Amino acid sequence: MASPLTVHEHHHFEKATEALKQEHRIIEKVLGAVEKLTKSPGEIPVELWEKAIDFIRNFADKCHHLKEEGLLFPALEEHGIPREGGPIGMMLFEHEEGRGYVKAMVTALSHAQQDPQAARTELFQNARAYLRLLREHIAKEDQVLFEMVDSALTPEEHKKLLREFDEHEEKELGAGIHEKYLAIAKDLEDRLG
């Protein structure tokens, strides 16, 4: 069943920021599922955590954040918005911070069998820190950074970025990646909603 959030073709958007905002909405669904996982008592449902982390690493980070880092931010720099300090520097710092939390979540999950109590504490702490960080990060991008992008870039530059987003996905992650991760987001939401 096709999800109303199908995003694979970015060319039905007018602006690069519209495509990125729609990806934010998908990421938020998975953040909601992760929040529910941090509140579930009993044994750690390893399979669900692995699914959520796969989504975070490959969709939120490799697909979404790397588009920003490799394509969007350089386009802003061309318009005189510096990489160091200011919003771009802050976004890059937060992307790295998020990767640190996710790495710690993966490590904690790998200890779920040997030491469930310690693993649970470590996993939940890092997941909650990641949730806080990413929700604030998304709000900053939606409300501040993307406004800057929209006022700096021409319609042609937006179209060029949208084409480059599609190319980035194909090259980095292969065809059909949006469909795969939309299905994972939907599955997590259905099972934890």
CSV table of C-alpha atoms in Angstrom, one decimal:
chain,number,residue,atom,x,y,z
A,1,MET,CA,0.0,0.0,0.0
A,2,ALA,CA,1.5,3.4,-1.0
A,3,SER,CA,2.1,5.8,1.8
A,4,PRO,CA,0.9,9.4,1.4
A,5,LEU,CA,4.4,10.3,2.4
A,6,THR,CA,6.1,8.9,-0.7
A,7,VAL,CA,9.0,11.2,-1.4
A,8,HIS,CA,11.2,9.4,-3.8
A,9,GLU,CA,10.8,11.8,-6.7
A,10,HIS,CA,11.9,15.2,-5.4
A,11,HIS,CA,11.0,16.9,-8.6
A,12,HIS,CA,7.4,17.5,-7.7
A,13,PHE,CA,8.7,20.0,-5.1
A,14,GLU,CA,9.4,23.6,-6.1
A,15,LYS,CA,12.0,24.1,-3.4
A,16,ALA,CA,14.8,21.9,-1.9
A,17,THR,CA,13.6,22.9,1.5
A,18,GLU,CA,10.2,21.4,0.9
A,19,ALA,CA,11.8,18.0,0.2
A,20,LEU,CA,13.9,18.2,3.4
A,21,LYS,CA,10.9,19.3,5.5
A,22,GLN,CA,8.9,16.3,4.2
A,23,GLU,CA,11.8,14.1,5.3
A,24,HIS,CA,11.7,15.7,8.7
A,25,ARG,CA,8.0,14.7,9.1
A,26,ILE,CA,9.0,11.0,8.3
A,27,ILE,CA,11.9,11.2,10.8
A,28,GLU,CA,9.6,12.6,13.4
A,29,LYS,CA,7.4,9.5,13.1
A,30,VAL,CA,10.3,7.3,13.9
A,31,LEU,CA,11.4,9.6,16.8
A,32,GLY,CA,7.9,9.1,18.2
A,33,ALA,CA,8.3,5.3,17.9
A,34,VAL,CA,11.7,5.5,19.6
A,35,GLU,CA,10.2,7.5,22.4
A,36,LYS,CA,7.6,4.8,23.0
A,37,LEU,CA,10.4,2.2,23.0
A,38,THR,CA,12.1,4.1,25.8
A,39,LYS,CA,9.0,3.8,27.9
A,40,SER,CA,8.4,0.1,27.4
A,41,PRO,CA,8.9,-2.1,30.4
A,42,GLY,CA,10.4,-5.5,30.4
A,43,GLU,CA,12.8,-7.1,28.0
A,44,ILE,CA,14.4,-4.9,25.3
A,45,PRO,CA,12.7,-5.6,22.0
A,46,VAL,CA,16.0,-5.8,20.1
A,47,GLU,CA,14.5,-6.3,16.7
A,48,LEU,CA,12.5,-3.1,17.0
A,49,TRP,CA,15.5,-1.1,18.2
A,50,GLU,CA,17.6,-2.5,15.4
A,51,LYS,CA,14.9,-1.4,12.9
A,52,ALA,CA,14.8,2.1,14.4
A,53,ILE,CA,18.6,2.5,14.4
A,54,ASP,CA,18.8,1.2,10.8
A,55,PHE,CA,16.3,4.0,9.9
A,56,ILE,CA,18.2,6.6,11.9
A,57,ARG,CA,21.6,5.7,10.4
A,58,ASN,CA,20.5,5.2,6.8
A,59,PHE,CA,17.5,7.5,6.3
A,60,ALA,CA,18.0,10.3,8.9
A,61,ASP,CA,21.8,10.5,8.6
A,62,LYS,CA,23.1,9.0,5.3
A,63,CYS,CA,20.1,10.1,3.2
A,64,HIS,CA,18.9,13.3,4.9
A,65,HIS,CA,21.9,14.8,6.8
A,66,LEU,CA,24.4,14.1,4.1
A,67,LYS,CA,22.2,15.9,1.6
A,68,GLU,CA,22.4,18.9,3.8
A,69,GLU,CA,26.1,18.6,4.5
A,70,GLY,CA,27.2,17.8,0.9
A,71,LEU,CA,24.7,19.9,-1.1
A,72,LEU,CA,22.6,22.4,0.8
A,73,PHE,CA,25.3,23.9,3.1
A,74,PRO,CA,27.8,24.4,0.2
A,75,ALA,CA,25.0,26.2,-1.7
A,76,LEU,CA,24.5,28.5,1.2
A,77,GLU,CA,28.2,29.1,1.5
A,78,GLU,CA,28.2,30.2,-2.2
A,79,HIS,CA,25.8,32.9,-1.1
A,80,GLY,CA,28.2,34.2,1.6
A,81,ILE,CA,26.8,32.4,4.6
A,82,PRO,CA,29.9,31.1,6.4
A,83,ARG,CA,30.5,27.5,7.4
A,84,GLU,CA,32.2,28.4,10.7
A,85,GLY,CA,30.0,29.8,13.4
A,86,GLY,CA,26.4,30.7,12.7
A,87,PRO,CA,23.7,28.2,11.7
A,88,ILE,CA,25.7,26.0,9.4
A,89,GLY,CA,28.4,25.4,12.0
A,90,MET,CA,25.7,24.7,14.6
A,91,MET,CA,23.9,22.2,12.4
A,92,LEU,CA,27.1,20.3,11.5
A,93,PHE,CA,28.0,20.1,15.2
A,94,GLU,CA,24.5,18.7,16.0
A,95,HIS,CA,24.8,16.1,13.2
A,96,GLU,CA,28.0,14.9,14.8
A,97,GLU,CA,26.5,15.0,18.3
A,98,GLY,CA,23.6,12.9,17.0
A,99,ARG,CA,26.0,10.3,15.5
A,100,GLY,CA,27.7,10.0,18.9
A,101,TYR,CA,24.4,9.1,20.6
A,102,VAL,CA,23.5,6.6,17.9
A,103,LYS,CA,26.9,4.9,18.2
A,104,ALA,CA,26.3,4.6,22.0
A,105,MET,CA,22.8,3.2,21.3
A,106,VAL,CA,24.3,0.5,19.0
A,107,THR,CA,26.9,-0.4,21.7
A,108,ALA,CA,24.3,-0.6,24.4
A,109,LEU,CA,22.1,-2.8,22.2
A,110,SER,CA,25.0,-5.2,21.6
A,111,HIS,CA,25.1,-5.9,25.4
A,112,ALA,CA,21.4,-6.5,25.7
A,113,GLN,CA,21.9,-10.3,26.2
A,114,GLN,CA,24.9,-10.2,28.6
A,115,ASP,CA,23.8,-7.4,30.9
A,116,PRO,CA,20.2,-6.4,30.2
A,117,GLN,CA,19.8,-3.9,33.0
A,118,ALA,CA,23.0,-1.9,32.2
A,119,ALA,CA,22.2,-2.1,28.5
A,120,ARG,CA,18.7,-0.8,29.0
A,121,THR,CA,19.9,2.2,31.1
A,122,GLU,CA,22.6,3.1,28.6
A,123,LEU,CA,20.3,2.6,25.6
A,124,PHE,CA,17.5,4.7,27.1
A,125,GLN,CA,19.7,7.5,28.2
A,126,ASN,CA,21.3,7.9,24.8
A,127,ALA,CA,18.0,7.5,22.9
A,128,ARG,CA,16.4,10.2,25.1
A,129,ALA,CA,19.3,12.5,24.5
A,130,TYR,CA,19.1,11.8,20.8
A,131,LEU,CA,15.4,12.5,20.7
A,132,ARG,CA,15.8,15.8,22.5
A,133,LEU,CA,18.7,16.9,20.2
A,134,LEU,CA,17.0,15.9,17.0
A,135,ARG,CA,13.6,17.4,17.8
A,136,GLU,CA,15.2,20.8,18.6
A,137,HIS,CA,17.5,20.4,15.6
A,138,ILE,CA,14.6,19.8,13.2
A,139,ALA,CA,12.8,22.9,14.6
A,140,LYS,CA,15.9,25.1,14.1
A,141,GLU,CA,16.2,23.9,10.5
A,142,ASP,CA,12.5,24.3,9.7
A,143,GLN,CA,12.1,27.7,11.3
A,144,VAL,CA,15.5,29.3,10.9
A,145,LEU,CA,17.9,27.7,8.5
A,146,PHE,CA,15.4,26.8,5.8
A,147,GLU,CA,14.1,30.4,5.8
A,148,MET,CA,17.6,31.5,5.1
A,149,VAL,CA,17.9,29.0,2.3
A,150,ASP,CA,14.6,30.2,0.7
A,151,SER,CA,15.6,33.8,0.8
A,152,ALA,CA,19.1,33.1,-0.5
A,153,LEU,CA,18.5,30.6,-3.4
A,154,THR,CA,16.9,31.3,-6.7
A,155,PRO,CA,14.2,29.0,-8.1
A,156,GLU,CA,16.9,27.5,-10.5
A,157,GLU,CA,19.2,26.8,-7.7
A,158,HIS,CA,16.4,25.0,-5.8
A,159,LYS,CA,15.7,22.9,-8.9
A,160,LYS,CA,19.4,22.0,-9.3
A,161,LEU,CA,19.5,21.0,-5.6
A,162,LEU,CA,16.5,18.8,-6.0
A,163,ARG,CA,18.1,17.0,-8.9
A,164,GLU,CA,21.3,16.6,-6.9
A,165,PHE,CA,19.3,15.2,-4.0
A,166,ASP,CA,17.9,12.4,-6.2
A,167,GLU,CA,21.4,11.7,-7.6
A,168,HIS,CA,22.8,11.6,-4.0
A,169,GLU,CA,20.2,9.0,-3.0
A,170,GLU,CA,20.8,6.8,-6.0
A,171,LYS,CA,24.6,6.9,-5.5
A,172,GLU,CA,24.9,6.6,-1.7
A,173,LEU,CA,22.0,4.3,-1.0
A,174,GLY,CA,20.7,2.8,-4.2
A,175,ALA,CA,17.3,3.0,-5.9
A,176,GLY,CA,14.1,2.5,-3.9
A,177,ILE,CA,15.6,3.7,-0.7
A,178,HIS,CA,12.8,6.1,0.2
A,179,GLU,CA,10.2,3.3,-0.3
A,180,LYS,CA,12.2,1.0,2.0
A,181,TYR,CA,12.6,3.5,4.8
A,182,LEU,CA,9.0,4.8,4.5
A,183,ALA,CA,7.9,1.2,5.0
A,184,ILE,CA,10.1,0.9,8.1
A,185,ALA,CA,8.8,4.2,9.5
A,186,LYS,CA,5.2,3.0,8.9
A,187,ASP,CA,5.9,-0.4,10.4
A,188,LEU,CA,7.4,1.1,13.6
A,189,GLU,CA,4.5,3.6,13.9
A,190,ASP,CA,1.9,0.8,13.4
A,191,ARG,CA,3.6,-1.5,15.9
A,192,LEU,CA,4.3,1.1,18.5
A,193,GLY,CA,1.5,3.6,17.9
